[in-house]
mmCIF file of C-alpha atoms in Angstrom:
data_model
loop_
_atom_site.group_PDB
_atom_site.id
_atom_site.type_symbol
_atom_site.label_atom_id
_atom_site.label_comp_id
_atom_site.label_asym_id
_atom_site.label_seq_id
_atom_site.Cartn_x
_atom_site.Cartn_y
_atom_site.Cartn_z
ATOM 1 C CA UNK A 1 0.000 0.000 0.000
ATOM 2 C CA UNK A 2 2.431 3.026 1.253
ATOM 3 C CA UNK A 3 4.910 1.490 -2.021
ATOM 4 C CA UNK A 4 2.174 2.118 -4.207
ATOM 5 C CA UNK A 5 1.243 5.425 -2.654
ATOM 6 C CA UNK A 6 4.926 5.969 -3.309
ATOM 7 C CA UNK A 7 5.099 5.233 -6.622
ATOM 8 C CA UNK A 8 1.852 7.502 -7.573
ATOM 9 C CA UNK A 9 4.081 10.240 -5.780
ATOM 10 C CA UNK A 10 7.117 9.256 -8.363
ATOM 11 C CA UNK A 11 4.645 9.675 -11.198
ATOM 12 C CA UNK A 12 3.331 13.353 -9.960
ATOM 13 C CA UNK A 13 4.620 16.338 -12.569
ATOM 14 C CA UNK A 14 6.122 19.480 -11.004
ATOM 15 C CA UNK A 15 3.769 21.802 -12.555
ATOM 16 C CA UNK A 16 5.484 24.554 -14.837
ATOM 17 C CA UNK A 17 6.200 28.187 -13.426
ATOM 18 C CA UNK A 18 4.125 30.549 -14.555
ATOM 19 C CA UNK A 19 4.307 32.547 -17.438
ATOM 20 C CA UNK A 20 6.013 35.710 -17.489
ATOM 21 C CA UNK A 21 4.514 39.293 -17.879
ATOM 22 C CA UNK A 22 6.464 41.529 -18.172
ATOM 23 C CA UNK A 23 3.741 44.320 -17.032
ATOM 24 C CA UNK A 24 3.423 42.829 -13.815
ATOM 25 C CA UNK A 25 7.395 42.697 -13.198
ATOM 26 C CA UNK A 26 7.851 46.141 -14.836
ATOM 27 C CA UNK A 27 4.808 47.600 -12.088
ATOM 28 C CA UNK A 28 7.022 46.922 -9.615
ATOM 29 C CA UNK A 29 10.789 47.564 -10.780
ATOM 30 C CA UNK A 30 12.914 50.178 -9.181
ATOM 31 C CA UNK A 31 13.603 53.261 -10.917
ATOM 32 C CA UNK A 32 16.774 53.454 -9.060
ATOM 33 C CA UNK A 33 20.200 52.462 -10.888
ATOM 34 C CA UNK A 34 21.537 48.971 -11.298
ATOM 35 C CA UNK A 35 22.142 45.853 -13.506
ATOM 36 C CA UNK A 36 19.456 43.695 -14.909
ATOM 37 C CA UNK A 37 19.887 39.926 -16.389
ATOM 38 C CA UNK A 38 17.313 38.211 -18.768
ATOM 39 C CA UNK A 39 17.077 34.637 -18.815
ATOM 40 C CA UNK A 40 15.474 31.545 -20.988
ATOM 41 C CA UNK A 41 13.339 29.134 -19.914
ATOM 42 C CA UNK A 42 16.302 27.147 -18.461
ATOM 43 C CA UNK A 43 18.024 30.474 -16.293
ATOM 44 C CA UNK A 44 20.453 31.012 -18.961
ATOM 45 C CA UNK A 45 21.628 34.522 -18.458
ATOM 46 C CA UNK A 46 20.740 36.232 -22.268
ATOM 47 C CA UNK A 47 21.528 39.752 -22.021
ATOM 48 C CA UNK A 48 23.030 41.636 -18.871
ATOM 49 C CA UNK A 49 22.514 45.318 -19.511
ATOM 50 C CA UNK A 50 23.080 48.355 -17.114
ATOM 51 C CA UNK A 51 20.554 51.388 -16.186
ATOM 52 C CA UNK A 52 20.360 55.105 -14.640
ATOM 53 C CA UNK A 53 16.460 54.114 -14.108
ATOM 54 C CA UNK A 54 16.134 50.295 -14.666
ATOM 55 C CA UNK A 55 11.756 50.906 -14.491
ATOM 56 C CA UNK A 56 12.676 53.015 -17.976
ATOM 57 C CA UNK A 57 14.934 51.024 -19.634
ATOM 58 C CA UNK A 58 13.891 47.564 -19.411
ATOM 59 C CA UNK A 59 10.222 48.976 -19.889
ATOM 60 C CA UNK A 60 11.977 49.819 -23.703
ATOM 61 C CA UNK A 61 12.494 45.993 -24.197
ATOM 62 C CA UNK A 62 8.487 45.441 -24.141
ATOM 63 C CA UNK A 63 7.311 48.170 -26.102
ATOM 64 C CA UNK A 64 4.322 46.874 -28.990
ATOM 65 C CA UNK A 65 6.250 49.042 -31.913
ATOM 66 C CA UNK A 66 10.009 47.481 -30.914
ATOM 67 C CA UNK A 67 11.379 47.604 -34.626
ATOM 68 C CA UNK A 68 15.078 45.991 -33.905
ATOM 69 C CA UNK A 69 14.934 42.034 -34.954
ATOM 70 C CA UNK A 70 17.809 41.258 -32.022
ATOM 71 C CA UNK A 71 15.405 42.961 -29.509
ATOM 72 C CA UNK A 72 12.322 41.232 -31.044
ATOM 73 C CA UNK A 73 14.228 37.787 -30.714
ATOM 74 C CA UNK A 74 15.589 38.502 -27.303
ATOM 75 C CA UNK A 75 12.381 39.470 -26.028
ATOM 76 C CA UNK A 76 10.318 36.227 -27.336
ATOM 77 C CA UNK A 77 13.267 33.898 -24.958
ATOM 78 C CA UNK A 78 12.439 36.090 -22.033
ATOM 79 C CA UNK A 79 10.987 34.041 -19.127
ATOM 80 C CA UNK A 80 12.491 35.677 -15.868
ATOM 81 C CA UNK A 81 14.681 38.930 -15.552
ATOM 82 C CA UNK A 82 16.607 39.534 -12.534
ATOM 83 C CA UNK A 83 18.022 43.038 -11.265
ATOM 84 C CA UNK A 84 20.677 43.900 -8.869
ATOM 85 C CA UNK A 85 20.667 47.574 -7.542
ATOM 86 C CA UNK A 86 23.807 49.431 -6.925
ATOM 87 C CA UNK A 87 23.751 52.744 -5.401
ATOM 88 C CA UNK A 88 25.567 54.668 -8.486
ATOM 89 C CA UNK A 89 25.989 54.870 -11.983
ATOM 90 C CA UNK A 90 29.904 53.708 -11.748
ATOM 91 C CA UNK A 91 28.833 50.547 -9.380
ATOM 92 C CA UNK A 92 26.330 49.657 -12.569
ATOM 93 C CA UNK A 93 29.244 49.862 -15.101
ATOM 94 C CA UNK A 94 31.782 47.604 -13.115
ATOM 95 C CA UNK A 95 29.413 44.911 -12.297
ATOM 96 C CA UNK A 96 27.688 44.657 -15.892
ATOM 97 C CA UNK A 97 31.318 43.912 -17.139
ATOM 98 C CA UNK A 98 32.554 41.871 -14.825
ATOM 99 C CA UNK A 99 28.981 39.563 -15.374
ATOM 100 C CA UNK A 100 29.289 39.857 -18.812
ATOM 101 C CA UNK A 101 33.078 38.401 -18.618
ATOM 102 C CA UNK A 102 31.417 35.713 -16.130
ATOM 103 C CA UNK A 103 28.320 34.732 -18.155
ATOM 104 C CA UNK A 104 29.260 35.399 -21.681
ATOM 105 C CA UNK A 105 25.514 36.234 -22.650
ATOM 106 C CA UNK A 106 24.599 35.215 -25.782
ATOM 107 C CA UNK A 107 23.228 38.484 -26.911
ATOM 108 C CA UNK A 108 26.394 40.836 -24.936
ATOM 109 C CA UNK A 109 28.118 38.849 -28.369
ATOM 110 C CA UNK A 110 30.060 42.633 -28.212
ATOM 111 C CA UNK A 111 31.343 43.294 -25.191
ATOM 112 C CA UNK A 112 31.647 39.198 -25.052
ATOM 113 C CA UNK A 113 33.994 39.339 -27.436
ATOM 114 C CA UNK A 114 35.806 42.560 -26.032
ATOM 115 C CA UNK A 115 37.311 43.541 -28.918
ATOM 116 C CA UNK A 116 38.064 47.204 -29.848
ATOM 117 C CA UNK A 117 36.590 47.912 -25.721
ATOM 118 C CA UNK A 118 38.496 50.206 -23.854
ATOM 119 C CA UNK A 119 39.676 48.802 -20.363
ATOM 120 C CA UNK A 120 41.344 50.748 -17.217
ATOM 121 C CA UNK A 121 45.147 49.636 -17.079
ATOM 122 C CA UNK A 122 46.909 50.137 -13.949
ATOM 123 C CA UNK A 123 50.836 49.632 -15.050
ATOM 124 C CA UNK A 124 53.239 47.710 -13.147
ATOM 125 C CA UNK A 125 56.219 49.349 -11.270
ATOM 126 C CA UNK A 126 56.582 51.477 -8.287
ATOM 127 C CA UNK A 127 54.556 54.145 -9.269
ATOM 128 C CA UNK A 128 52.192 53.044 -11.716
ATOM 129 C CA UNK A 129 49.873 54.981 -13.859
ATOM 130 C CA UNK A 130 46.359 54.385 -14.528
ATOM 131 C CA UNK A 131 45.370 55.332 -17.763
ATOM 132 C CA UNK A 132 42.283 54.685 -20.865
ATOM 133 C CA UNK A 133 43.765 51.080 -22.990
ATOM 134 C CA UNK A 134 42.095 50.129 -26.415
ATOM 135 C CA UNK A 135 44.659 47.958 -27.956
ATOM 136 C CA UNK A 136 45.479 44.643 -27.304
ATOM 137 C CA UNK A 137 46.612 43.706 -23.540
ATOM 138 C CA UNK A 138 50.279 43.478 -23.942
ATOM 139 C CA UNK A 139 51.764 45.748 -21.476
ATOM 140 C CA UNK A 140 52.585 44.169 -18.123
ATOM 141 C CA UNK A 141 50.492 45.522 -15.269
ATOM 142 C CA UNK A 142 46.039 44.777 -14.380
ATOM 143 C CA UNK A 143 42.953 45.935 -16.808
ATOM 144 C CA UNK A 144 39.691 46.638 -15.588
ATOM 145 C CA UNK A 145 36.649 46.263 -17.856
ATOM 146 C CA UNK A 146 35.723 46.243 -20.263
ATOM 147 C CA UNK A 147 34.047 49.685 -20.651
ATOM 148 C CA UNK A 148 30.966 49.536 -23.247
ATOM 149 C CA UNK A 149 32.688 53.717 -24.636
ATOM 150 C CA UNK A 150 35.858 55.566 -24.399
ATOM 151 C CA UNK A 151 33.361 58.392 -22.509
ATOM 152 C CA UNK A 152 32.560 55.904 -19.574
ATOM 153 C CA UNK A 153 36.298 55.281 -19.013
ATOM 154 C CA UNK A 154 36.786 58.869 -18.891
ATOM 155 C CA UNK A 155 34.453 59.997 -16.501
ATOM 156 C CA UNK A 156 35.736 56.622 -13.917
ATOM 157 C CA UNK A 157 39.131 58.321 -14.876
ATOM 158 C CA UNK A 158 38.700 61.871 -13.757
ATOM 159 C CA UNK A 159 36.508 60.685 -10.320
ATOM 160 C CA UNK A 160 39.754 58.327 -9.686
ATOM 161 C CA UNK A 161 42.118 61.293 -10.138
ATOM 162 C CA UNK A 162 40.005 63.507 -8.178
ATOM 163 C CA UNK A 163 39.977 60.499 -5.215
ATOM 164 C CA UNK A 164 43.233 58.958 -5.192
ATOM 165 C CA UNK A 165 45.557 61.248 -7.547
ATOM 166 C CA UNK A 166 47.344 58.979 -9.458
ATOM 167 C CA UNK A 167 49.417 59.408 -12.257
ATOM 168 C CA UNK A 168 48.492 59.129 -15.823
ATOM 169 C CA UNK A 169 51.593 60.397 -17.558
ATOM 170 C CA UNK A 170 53.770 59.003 -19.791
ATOM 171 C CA UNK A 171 57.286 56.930 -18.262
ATOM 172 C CA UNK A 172 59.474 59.008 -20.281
ATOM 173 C CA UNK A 173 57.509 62.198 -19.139
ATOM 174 C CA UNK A 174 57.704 60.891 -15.206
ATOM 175 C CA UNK A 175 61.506 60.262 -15.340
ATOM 176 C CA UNK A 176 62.467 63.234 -16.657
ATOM 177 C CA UNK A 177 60.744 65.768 -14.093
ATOM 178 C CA UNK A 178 62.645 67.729 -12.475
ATOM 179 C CA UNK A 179 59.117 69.896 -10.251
ATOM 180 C CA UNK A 180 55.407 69.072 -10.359
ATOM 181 C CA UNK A 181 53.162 69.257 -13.833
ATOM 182 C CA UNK A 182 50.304 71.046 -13.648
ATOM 183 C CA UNK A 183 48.457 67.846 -12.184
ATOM 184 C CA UNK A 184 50.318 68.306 -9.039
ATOM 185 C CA UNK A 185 49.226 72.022 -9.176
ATOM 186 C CA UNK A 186 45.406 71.167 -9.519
ATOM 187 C CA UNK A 187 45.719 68.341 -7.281
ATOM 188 C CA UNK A 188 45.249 65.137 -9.125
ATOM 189 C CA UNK A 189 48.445 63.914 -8.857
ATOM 190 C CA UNK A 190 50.419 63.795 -5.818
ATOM 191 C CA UNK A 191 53.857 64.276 -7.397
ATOM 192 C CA UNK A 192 55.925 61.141 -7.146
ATOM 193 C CA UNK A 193 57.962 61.888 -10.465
ATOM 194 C CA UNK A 194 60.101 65.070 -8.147
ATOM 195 C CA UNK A 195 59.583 62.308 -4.712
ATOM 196 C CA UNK A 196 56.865 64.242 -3.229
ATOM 197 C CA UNK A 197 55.444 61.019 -1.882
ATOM 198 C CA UNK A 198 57.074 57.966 -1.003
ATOM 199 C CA UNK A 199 56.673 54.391 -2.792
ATOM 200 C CA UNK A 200 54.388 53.238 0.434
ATOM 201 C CA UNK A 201 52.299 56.255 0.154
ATOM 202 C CA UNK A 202 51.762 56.528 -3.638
ATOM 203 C CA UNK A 203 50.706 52.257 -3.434
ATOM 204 C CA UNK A 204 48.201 52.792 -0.403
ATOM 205 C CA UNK A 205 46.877 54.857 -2.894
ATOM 206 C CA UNK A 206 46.605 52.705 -5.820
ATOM 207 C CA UNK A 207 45.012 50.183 -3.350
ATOM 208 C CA UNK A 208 42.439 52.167 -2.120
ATOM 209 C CA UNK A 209 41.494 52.652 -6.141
ATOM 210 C CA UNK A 210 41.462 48.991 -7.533
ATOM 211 C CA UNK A 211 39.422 48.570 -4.447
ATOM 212 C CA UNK A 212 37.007 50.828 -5.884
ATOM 213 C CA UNK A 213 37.165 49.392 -9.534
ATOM 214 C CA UNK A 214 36.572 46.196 -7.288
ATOM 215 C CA UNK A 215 33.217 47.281 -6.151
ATOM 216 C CA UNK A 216 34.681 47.465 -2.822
ATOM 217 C CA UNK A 217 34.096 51.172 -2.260
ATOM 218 C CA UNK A 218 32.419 50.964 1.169
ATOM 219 C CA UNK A 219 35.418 49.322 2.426
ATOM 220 C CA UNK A 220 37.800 52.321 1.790
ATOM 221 C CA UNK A 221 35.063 54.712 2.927
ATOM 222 C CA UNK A 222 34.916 53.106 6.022
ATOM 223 C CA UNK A 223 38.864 53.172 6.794
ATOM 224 C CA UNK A 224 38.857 56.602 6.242
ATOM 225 C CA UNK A 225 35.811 57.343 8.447
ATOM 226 C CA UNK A 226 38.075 55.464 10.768
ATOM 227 C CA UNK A 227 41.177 57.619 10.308
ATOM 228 C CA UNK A 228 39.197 60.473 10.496
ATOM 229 C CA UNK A 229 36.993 59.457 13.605
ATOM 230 C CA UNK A 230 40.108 58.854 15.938
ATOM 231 C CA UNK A 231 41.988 62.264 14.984
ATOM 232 C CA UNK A 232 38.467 64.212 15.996
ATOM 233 C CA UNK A 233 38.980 62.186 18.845
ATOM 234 C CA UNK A 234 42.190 63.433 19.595
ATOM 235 C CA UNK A 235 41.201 67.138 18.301
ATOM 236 C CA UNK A 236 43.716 66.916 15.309
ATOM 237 C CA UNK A 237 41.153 68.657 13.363
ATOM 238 C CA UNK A 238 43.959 69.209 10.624
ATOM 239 C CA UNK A 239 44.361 65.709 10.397
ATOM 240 C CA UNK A 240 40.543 65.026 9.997
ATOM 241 C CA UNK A 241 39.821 67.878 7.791
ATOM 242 C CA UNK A 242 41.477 66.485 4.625
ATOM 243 C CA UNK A 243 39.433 63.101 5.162
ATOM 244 C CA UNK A 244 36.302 64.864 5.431
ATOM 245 C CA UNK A 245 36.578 67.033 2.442
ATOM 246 C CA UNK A 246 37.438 63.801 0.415
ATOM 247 C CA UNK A 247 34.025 62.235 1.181
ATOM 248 C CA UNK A 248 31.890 64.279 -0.923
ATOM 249 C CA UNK A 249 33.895 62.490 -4.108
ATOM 250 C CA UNK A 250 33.886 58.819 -2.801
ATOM 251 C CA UNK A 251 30.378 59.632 -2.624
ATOM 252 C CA UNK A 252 30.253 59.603 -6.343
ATOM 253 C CA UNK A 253 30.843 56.076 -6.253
ATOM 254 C CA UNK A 254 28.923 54.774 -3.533
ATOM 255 C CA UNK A 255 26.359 56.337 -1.768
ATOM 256 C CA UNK A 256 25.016 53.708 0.955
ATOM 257 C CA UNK A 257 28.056 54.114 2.906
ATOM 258 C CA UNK A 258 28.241 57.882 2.902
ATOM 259 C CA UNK A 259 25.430 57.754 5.678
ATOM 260 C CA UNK A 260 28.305 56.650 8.561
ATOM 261 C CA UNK A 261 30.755 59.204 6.369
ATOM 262 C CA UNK A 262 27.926 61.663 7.326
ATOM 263 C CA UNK A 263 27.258 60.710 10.774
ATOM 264 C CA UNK A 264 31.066 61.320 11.662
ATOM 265 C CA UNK A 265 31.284 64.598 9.892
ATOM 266 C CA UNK A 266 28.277 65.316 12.076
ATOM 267 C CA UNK A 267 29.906 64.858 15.551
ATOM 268 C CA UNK A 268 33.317 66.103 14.998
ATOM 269 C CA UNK A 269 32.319 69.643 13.215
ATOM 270 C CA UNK A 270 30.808 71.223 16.248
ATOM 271 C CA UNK A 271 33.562 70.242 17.913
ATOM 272 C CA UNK A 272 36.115 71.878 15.470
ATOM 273 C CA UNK A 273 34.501 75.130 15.530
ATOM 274 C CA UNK A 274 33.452 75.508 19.412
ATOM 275 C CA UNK A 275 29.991 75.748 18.721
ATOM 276 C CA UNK A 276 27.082 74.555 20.567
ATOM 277 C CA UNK A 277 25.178 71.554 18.419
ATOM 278 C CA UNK A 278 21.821 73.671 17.029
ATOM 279 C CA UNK A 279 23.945 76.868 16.184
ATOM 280 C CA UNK A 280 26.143 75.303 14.271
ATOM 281 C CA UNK A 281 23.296 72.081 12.648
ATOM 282 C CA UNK A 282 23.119 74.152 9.066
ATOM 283 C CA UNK A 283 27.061 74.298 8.893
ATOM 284 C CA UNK A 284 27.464 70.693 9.893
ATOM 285 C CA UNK A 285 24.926 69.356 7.516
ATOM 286 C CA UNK A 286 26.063 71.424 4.724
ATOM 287 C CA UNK A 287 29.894 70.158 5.577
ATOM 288 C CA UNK A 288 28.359 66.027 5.362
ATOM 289 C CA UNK A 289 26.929 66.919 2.257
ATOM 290 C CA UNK A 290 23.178 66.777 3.381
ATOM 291 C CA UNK A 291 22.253 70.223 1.636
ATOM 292 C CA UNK A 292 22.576 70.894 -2.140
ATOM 293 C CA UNK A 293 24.912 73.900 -1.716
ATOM 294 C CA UNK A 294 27.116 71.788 0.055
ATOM 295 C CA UNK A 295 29.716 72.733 -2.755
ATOM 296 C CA UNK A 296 30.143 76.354 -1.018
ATOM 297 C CA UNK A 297 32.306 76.423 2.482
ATOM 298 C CA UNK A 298 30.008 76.380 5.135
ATOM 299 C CA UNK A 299 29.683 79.652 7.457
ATOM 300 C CA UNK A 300 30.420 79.090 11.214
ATOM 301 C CA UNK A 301 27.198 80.870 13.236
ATOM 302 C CA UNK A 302 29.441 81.493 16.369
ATOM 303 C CA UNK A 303 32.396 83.016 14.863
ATOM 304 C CA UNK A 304 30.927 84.772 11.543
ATOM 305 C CA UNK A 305 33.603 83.401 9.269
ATOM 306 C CA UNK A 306 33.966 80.827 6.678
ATOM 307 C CA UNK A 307 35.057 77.172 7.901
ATOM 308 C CA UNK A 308 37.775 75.656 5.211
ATOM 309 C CA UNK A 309 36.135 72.710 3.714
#
């Protein structure tokens, strides 16, 4: 009796997952920025795309009047699609290439293929340079990518300069300094070509930015919170001032863990300037970039002068 209840079990179909719709999954997508993944009938990953507002653009896949035949055919193997927010732009390009390198999508045949893609190379060397590569990966040293433009490796560029101040010039321009270039003079370089920083400096520099082209951002943000944290501590406001006013441009990269970057801006600021707490609240938002003039220097209430940010 319980064998043949058993086999009756065995003989039970799974019944088939639903159909589907992409109305239904597109009512309630995020219009926040991410990566998305389509996959067939079996969870083969088809396409992995990036979005400012993923609601908008994978809403373009399902339109009635779609006219391109490789949309049209991607579209009819569509069973499930997948998204992964990220918190910027930047965090959307990295991972999109580094799944498309992982799942070789049948339909990302061009950046599958990577050829003619510009990629971030990081040299080898003491002081390496980080610099836009579109030819073919012969130089010694790490790429990051690849990048779907030239434009997109341009704008990760500048924020990285901006962050970390790296080098970008050429070796036989770097050996042959005798001062700083006028990247040294408008601070995105910090000079190692006339020994303005050491070899241990210049690489806990170029750690902190493969971290980032890692998609480790919040781990860097939170060292520096750190470093900033104990010198308010120990009222070295000089020391904590630099760390602060880098924030701001880590920010551009991830936002989620600005909101401890914030918090610690918060509780050393009224402390730099002497102030009580609610006389100075407008300066010390405006300093953890909680206000959207946060690009001028906030104004101390107590002492009527502008605080150096």
């Amino acid at each position: 009796m319980a064998q043949a209840a058993g086999r009756d079990i065995a003989k039970m179909t799974v019944p088939p997952p639903p159909p589907f719709d992409p109305r239904i999954f597109l009512k309630h997508l995020t219009a926040l920025p991410g990566v998305y993944r389509m996959l067939d009938e079996r969870g083969t990953v088809l396409y992995v795309g990036k979005a400012r507002n993923l609601k908008q653009r994978v809403s373009s896949y399902f339109r009635e009047n779609q006219t391109a035949a490789k949309v049209r055919s991607l579209v009819a193997r569509i069973r499930a699609v997948e998204v992964t927010v990220t918190h910027t732009e930047v965090e959307a390009l990295i991972l999109e290439s580094t799944l498309i390198k992982q799942f070789k999508p049948r339909y990302n045949i061009l950046l599958r293929d990577d050829k003619g893609y510009p990629y971030i190379h990081v040299s080898a060397g003491a002081f390496p340079r980080m610099v836009l590569h579109s030819s073919a990966k012969r130089a010694a040293g790490r790429y990051f990518g690849p990048y779907p433009n030239a434009n997109a490796v341009h704008d990760t560029l500048n924020l990285l300069q901006k962050a970390f101040r790296l080098r970008s010039c050429e070796d036989s321009f770097f050996q042959g300094r005798s001062r700083p270039c006028l990247q040294y003079q408008i601070k995105r370089c910090t000079g190692p070509c006339v020994g303005l920083i050491d070899e241990v400096g210049y690489q806990r520099h170029l750690r902190d930015a493969i971290l980032f082209l890692e998609g480790k951002s919040g781990q860097v943000i939170d060292e520096l919170v750190l470093r900033m944290e104990r010198a308010a501590a120990m009222l070295d406001f000089e020391q904590a001032a630099p760390a602060a006013t880098k924030l701001p441009i880590y920010g551009r990269f991830s936002n989620a863990s600005m909101s401890r970057a914030r918090a610690a801006i918060l509780m050393w600021w009224p402390a730099r300037c002497g102030a009580a707490w609610p006389a100075c609240r407008f300066s010390c938002f405006v300093a953890a970039g909680c206000s959207a003039t946060r690009r001028f220097s906030p104004v101390c209430p107590r002492k009527r002068r502008l605080v150096p940010y």
